[in-house]
PDB file of N, CA and C in Angstrom:
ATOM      1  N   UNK A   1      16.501  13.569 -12.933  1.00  0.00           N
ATOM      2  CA  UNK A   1      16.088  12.391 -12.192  1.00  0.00           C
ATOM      3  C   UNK A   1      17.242  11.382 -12.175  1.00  0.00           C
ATOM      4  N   UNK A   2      17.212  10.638 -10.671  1.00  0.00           N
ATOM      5  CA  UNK A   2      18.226   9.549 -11.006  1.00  0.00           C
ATOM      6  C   UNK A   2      17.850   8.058 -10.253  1.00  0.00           C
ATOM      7  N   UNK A   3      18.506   7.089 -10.460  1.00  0.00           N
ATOM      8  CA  UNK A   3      17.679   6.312  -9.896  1.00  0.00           C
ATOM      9  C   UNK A   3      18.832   4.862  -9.600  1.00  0.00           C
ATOM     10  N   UNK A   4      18.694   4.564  -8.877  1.00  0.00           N
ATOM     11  CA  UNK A   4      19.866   3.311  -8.397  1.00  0.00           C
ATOM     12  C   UNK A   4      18.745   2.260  -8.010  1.00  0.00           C
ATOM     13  N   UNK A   5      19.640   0.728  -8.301  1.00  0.00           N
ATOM     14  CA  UNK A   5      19.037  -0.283  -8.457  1.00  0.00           C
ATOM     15  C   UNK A   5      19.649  -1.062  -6.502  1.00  0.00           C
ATOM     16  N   UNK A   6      19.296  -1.470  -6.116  1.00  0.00           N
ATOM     17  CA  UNK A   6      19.708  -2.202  -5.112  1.00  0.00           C
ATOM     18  C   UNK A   6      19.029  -3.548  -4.554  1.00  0.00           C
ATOM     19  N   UNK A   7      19.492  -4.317  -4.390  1.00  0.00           N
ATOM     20  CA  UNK A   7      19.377  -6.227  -3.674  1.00  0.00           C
ATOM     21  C   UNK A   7      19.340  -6.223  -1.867  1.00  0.00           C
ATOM     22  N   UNK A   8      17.911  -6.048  -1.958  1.00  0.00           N
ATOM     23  CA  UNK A   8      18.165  -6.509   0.099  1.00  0.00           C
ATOM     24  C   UNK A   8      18.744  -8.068  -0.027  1.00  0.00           C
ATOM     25  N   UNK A   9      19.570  -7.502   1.370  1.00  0.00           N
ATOM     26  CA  UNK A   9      20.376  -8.880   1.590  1.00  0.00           C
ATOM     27  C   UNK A   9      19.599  -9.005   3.438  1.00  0.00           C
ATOM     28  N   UNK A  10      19.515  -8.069   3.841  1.00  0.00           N
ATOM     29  CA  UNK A  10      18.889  -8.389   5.403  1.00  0.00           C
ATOM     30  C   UNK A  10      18.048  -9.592   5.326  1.00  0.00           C
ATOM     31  N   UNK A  11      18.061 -10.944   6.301  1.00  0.00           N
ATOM     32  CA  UNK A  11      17.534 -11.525   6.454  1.00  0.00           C
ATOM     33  C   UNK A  11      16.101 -11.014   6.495  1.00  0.00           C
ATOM     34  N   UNK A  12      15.722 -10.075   7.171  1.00  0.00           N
ATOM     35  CA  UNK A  12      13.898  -9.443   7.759  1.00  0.00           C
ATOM     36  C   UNK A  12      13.540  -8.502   6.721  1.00  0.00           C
ATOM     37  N   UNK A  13      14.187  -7.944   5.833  1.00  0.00           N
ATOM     38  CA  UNK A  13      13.790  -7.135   4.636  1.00  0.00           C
ATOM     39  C   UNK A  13      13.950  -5.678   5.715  1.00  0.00           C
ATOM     40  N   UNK A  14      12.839  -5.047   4.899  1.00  0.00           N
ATOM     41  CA  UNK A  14      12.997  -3.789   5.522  1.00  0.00           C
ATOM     42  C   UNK A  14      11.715  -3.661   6.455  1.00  0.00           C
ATOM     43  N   UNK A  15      12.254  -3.747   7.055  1.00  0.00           N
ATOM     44  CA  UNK A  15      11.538  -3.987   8.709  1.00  0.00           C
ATOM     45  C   UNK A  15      10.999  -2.299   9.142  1.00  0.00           C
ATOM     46  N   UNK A  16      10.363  -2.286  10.283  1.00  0.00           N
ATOM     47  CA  UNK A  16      10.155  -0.752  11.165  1.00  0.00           C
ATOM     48  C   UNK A  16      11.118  -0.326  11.353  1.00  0.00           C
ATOM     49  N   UNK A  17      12.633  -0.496  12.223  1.00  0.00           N
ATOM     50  CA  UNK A  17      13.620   0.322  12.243  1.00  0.00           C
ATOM     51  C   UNK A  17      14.161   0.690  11.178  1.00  0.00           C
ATOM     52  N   UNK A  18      14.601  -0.427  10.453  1.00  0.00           N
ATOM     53  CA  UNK A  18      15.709   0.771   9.176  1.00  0.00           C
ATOM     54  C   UNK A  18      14.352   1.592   7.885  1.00  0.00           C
ATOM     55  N   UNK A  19      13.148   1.311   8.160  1.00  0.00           N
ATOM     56  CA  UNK A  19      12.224   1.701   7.037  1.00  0.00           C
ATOM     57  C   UNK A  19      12.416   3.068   7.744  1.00  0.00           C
ATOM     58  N   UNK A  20      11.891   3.486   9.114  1.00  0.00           N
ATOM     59  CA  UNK A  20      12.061   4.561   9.612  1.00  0.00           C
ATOM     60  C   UNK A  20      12.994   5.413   9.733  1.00  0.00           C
ATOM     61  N   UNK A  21      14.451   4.733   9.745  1.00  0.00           N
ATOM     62  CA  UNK A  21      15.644   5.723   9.298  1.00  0.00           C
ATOM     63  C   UNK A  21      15.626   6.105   7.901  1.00  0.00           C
ATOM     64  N   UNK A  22      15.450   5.330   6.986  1.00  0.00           N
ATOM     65  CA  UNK A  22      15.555   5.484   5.371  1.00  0.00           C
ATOM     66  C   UNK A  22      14.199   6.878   5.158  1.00  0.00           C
ATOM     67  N   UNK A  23      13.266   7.134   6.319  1.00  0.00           N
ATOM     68  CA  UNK A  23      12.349   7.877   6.381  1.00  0.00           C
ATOM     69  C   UNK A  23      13.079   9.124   6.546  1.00  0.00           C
ATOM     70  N   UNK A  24      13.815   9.128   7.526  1.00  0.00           N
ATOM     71  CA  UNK A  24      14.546  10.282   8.322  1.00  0.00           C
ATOM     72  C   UNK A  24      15.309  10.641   7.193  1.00  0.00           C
ATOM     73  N   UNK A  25      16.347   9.728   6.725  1.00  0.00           N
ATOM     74  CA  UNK A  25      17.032  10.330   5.551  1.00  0.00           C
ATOM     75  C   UNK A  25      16.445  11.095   4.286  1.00  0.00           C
ATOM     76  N   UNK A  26      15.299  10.620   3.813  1.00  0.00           N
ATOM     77  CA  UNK A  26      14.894  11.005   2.759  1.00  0.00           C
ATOM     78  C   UNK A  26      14.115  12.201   2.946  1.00  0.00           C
ATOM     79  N   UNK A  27      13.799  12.581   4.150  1.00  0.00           N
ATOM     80  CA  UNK A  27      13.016  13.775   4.612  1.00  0.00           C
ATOM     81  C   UNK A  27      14.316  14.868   4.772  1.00  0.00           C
ATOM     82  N   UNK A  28      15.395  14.936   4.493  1.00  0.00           N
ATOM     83  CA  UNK A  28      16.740  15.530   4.977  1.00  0.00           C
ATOM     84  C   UNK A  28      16.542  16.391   3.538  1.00  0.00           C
ATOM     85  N   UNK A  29      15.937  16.071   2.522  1.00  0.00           N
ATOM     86  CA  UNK A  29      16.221  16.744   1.021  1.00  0.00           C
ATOM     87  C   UNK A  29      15.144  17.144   0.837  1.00  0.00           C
ATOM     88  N   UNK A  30      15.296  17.943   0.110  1.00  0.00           N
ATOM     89  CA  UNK A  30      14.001  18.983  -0.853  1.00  0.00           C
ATOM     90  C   UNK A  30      13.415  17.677  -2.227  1.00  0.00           C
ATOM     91  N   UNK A  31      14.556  17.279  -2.477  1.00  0.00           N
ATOM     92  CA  UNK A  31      13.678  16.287  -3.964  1.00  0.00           C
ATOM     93  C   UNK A  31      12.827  15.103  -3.216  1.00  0.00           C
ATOM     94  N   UNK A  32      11.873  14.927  -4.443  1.00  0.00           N
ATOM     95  CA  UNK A  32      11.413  13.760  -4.211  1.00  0.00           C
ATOM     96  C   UNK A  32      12.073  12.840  -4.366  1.00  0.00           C
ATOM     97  N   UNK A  33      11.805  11.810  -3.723  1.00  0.00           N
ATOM     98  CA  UNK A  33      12.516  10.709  -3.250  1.00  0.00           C
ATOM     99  C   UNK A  33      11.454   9.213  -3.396  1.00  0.00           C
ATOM    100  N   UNK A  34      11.592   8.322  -4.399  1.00  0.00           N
ATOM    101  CA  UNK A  34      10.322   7.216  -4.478  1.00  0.00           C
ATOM    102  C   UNK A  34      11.857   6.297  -4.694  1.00  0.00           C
ATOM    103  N   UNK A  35      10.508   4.978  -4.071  1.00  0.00           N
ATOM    104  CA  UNK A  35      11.078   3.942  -3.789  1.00  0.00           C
ATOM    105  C   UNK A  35      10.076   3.269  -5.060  1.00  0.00           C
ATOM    106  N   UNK A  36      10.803   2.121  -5.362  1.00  0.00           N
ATOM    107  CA  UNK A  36       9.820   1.598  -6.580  1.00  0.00           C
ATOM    108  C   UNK A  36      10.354  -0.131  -6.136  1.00  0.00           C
ATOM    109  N   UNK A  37       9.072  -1.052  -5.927  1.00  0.00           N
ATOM    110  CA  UNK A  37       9.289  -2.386  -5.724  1.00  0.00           C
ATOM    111  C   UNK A  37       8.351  -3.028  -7.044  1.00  0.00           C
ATOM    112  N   UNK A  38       8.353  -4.235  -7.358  1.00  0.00           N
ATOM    113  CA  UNK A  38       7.453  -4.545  -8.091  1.00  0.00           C
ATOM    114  C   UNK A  38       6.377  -4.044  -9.139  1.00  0.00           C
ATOM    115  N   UNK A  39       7.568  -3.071  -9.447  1.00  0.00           N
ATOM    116  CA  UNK A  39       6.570  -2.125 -10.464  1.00  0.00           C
ATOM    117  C   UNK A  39       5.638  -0.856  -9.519  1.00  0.00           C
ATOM    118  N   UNK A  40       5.347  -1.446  -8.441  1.00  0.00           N
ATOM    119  CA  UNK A  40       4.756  -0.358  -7.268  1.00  0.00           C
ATOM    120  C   UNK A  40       5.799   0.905  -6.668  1.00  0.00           C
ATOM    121  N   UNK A  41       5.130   2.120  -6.212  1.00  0.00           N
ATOM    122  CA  UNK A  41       5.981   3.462  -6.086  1.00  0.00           C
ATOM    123  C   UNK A  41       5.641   3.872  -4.484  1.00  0.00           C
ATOM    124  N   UNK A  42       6.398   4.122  -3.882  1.00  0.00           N
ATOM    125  CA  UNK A  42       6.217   4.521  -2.787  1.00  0.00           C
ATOM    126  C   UNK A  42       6.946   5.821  -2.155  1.00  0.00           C
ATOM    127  N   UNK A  43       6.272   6.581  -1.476  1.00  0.00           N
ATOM    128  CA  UNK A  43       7.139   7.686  -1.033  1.00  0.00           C
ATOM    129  C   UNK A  43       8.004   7.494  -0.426  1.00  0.00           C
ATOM    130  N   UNK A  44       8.912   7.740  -0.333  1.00  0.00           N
ATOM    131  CA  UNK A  44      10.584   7.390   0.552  1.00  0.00           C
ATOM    132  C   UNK A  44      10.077   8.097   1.970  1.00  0.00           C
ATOM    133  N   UNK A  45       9.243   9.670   1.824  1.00  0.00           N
ATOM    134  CA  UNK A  45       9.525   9.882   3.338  1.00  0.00           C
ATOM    135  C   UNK A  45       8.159   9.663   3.867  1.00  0.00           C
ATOM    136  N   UNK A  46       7.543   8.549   3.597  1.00  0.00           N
ATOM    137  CA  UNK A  46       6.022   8.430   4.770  1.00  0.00           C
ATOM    138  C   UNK A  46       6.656   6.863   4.992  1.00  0.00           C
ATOM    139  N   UNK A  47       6.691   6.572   6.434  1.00  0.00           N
ATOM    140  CA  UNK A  47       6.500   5.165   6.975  1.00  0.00           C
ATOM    141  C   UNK A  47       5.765   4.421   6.566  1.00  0.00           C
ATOM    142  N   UNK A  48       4.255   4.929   6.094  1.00  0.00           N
ATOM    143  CA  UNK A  48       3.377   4.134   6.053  1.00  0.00           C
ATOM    144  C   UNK A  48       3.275   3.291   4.519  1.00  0.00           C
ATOM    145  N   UNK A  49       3.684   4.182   3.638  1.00  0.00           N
ATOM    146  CA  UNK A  49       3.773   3.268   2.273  1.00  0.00           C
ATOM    147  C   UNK A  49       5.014   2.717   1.901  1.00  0.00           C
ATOM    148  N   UNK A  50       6.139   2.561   3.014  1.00  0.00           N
ATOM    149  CA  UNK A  50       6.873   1.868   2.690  1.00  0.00           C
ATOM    150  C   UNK A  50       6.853   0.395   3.734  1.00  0.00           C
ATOM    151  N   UNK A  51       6.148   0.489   4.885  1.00  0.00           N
ATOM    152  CA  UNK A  51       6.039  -0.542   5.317  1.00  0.00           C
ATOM    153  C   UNK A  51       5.108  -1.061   4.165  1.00  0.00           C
ATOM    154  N   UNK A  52       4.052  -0.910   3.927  1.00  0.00           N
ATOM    155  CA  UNK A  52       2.734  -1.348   3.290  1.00  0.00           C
ATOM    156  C   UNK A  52       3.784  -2.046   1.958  1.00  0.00           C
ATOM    157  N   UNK A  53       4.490  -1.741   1.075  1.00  0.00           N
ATOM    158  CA  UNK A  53       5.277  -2.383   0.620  1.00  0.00           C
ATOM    159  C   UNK A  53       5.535  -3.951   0.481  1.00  0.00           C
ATOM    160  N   UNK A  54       5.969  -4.208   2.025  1.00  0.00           N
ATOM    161  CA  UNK A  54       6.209  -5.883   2.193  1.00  0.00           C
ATOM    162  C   UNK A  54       7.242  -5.851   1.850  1.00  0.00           C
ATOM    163  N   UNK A  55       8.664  -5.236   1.729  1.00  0.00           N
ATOM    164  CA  UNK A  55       9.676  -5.995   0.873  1.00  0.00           C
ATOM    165  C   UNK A  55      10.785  -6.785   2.066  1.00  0.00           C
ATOM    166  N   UNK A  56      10.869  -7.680   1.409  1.00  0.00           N
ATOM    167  CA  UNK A  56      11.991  -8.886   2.170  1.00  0.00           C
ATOM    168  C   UNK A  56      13.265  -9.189   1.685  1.00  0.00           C
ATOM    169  N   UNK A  57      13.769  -9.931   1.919  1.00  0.00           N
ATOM    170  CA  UNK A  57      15.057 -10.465   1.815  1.00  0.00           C
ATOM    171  C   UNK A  57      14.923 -10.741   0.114  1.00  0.00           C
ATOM    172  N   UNK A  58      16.272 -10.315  -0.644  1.00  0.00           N
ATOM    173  CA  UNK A  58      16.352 -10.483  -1.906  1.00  0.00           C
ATOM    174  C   UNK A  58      15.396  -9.790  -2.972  1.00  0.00           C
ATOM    175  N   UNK A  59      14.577  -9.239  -2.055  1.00  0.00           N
ATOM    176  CA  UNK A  59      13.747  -7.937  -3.098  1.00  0.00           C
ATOM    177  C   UNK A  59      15.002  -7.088  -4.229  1.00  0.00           C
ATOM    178  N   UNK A  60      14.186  -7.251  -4.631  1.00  0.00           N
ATOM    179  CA  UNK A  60      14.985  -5.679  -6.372  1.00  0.00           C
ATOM    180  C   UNK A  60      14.522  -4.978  -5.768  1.00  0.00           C
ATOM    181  N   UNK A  61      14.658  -3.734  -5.168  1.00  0.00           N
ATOM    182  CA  UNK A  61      14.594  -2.550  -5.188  1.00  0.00           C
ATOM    183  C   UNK A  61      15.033  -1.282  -5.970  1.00  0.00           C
ATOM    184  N   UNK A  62      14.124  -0.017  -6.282  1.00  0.00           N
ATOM    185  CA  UNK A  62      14.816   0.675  -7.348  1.00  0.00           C
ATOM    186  C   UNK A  62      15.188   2.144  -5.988  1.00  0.00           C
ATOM    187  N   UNK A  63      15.541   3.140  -6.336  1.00  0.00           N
ATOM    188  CA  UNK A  63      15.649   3.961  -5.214  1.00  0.00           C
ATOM    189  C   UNK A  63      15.652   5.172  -6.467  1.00  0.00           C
ATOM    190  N   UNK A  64      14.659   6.311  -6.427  1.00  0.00           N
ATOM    191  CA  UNK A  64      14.570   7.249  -7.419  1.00  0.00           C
ATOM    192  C   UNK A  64      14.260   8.424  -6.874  1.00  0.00           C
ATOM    193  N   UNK A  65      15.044   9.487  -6.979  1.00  0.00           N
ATOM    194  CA  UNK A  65      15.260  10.943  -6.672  1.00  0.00           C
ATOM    195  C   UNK A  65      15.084  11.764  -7.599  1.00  0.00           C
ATOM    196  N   UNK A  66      14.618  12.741  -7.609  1.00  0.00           N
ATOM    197  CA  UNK A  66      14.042  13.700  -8.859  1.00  0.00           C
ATOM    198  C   UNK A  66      14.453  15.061  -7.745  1.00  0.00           C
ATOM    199  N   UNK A  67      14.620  16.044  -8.115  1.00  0.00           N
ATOM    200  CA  UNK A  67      15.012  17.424  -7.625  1.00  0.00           C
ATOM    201  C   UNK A  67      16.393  18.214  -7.305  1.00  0.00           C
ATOM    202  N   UNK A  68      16.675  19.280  -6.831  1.00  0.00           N
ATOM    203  CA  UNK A  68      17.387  20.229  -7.007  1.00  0.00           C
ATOM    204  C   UNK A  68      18.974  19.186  -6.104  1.00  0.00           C
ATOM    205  N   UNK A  69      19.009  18.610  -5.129  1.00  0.00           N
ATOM    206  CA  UNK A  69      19.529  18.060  -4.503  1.00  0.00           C
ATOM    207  C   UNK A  69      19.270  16.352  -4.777  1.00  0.00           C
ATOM    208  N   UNK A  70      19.060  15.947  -5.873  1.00  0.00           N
ATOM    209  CA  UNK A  70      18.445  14.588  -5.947  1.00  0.00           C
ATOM    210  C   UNK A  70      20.294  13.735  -5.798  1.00  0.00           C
ATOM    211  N   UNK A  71      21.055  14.430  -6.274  1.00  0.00           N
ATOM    212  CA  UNK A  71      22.441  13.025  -6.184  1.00  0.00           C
ATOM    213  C   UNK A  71      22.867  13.614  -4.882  1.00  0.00           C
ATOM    214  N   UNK A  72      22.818  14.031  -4.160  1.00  0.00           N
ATOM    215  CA  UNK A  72      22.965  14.275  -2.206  1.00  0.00           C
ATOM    216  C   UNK A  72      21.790  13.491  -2.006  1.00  0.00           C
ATOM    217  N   UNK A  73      20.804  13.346  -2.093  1.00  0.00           N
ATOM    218  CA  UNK A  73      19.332  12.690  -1.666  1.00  0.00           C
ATOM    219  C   UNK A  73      19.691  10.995  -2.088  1.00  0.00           C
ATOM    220  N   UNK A  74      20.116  10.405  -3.459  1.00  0.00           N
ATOM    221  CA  UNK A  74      20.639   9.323  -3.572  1.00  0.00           C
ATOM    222  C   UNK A  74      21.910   8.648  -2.658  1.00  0.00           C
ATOM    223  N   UNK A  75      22.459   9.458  -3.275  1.00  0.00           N
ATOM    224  CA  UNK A  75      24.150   8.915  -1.940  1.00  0.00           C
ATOM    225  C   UNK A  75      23.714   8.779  -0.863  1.00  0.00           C
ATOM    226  N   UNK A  76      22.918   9.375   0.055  1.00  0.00           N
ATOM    227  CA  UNK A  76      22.702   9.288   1.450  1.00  0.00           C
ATOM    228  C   UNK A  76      21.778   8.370   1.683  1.00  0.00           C
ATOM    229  N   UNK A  77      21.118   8.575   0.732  1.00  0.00           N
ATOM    230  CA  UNK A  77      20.133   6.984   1.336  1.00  0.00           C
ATOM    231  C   UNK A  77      20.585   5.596   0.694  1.00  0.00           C
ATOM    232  N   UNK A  78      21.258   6.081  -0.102  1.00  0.00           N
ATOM    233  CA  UNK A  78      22.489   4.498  -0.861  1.00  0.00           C
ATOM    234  C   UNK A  78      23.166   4.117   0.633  1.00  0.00           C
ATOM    235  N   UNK A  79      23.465   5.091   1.549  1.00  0.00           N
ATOM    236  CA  UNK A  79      24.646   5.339   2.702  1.00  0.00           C
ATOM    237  C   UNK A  79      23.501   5.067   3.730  1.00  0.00           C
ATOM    238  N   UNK A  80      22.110   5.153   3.995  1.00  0.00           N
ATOM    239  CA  UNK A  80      21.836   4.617   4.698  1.00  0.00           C
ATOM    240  C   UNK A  80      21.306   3.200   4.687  1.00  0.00           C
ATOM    241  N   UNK A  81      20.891   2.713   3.475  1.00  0.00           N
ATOM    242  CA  UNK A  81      20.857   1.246   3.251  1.00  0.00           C
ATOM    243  C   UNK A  81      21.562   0.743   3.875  1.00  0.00           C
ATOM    244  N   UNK A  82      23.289   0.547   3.449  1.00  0.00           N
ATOM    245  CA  UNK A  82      24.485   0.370   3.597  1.00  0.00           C
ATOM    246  C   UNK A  82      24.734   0.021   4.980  1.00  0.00           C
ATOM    247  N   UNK A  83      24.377   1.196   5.839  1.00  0.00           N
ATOM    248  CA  UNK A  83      24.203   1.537   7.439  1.00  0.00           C
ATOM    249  C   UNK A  83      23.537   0.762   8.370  1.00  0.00           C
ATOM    250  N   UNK A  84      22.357   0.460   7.880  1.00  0.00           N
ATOM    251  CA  UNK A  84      21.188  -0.098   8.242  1.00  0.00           C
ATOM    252  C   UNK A  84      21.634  -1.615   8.091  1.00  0.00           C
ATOM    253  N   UNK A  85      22.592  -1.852   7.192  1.00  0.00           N
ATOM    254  CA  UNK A  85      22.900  -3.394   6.721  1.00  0.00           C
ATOM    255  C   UNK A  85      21.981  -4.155   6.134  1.00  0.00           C
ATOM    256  N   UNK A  86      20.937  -3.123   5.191  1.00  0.00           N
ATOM    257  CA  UNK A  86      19.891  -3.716   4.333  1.00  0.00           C
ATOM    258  C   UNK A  86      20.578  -4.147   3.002  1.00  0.00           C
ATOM    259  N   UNK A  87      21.271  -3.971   2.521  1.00  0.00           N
ATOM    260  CA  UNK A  87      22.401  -4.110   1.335  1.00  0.00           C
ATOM    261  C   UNK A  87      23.384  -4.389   1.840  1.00  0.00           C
ATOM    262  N   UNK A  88      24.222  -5.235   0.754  1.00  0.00           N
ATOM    263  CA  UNK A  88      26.082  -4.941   0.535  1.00  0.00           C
ATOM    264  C   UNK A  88      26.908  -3.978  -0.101  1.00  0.00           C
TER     265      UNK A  88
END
């Protein structure tokens, strides 16, 4: 298992477009892939519990991968944060 810490900086948090790419990415790997806000866990690849989320501008976010491909599954969605311009 591995797990990276990250700071939204996007003014709108994670909105419908980049929630839905960070969807696309995390569906690209075999591991699981959870997002963790406020102590709460969410699947990385369903839209629906990561909108349901709420997270905004200056949220802690954790980003946690478990499986055979989990540090390809991290980097790329570290790389789509990044992309998306949800982080620095």
């Amino acid at each position: 298992m591995l797990e990276r810490a990250f700071t939204i900086t996007d003014e709108t948090g994670i909105h419908a477009r980049p929630a839905t790419n960070l969807v696309k990415a995390a569906s690209q790997f075999q591991s699981e892939v959870t997002l963790e806000y406020k102590g709460r866990l969410a699947n990385l690849k369903s839209i629906m519990s990561i909108m349901a989320m709420g997270i905004g501008k200056d949220a802690e976010i954790k980003v946690i991968a478990e499986g055979n491909d989990e540090e390809a599954a991290l980097n790329h969605i570290a790389e789509t944060l990044k992309n998306e311009g949800l982080v620095d």
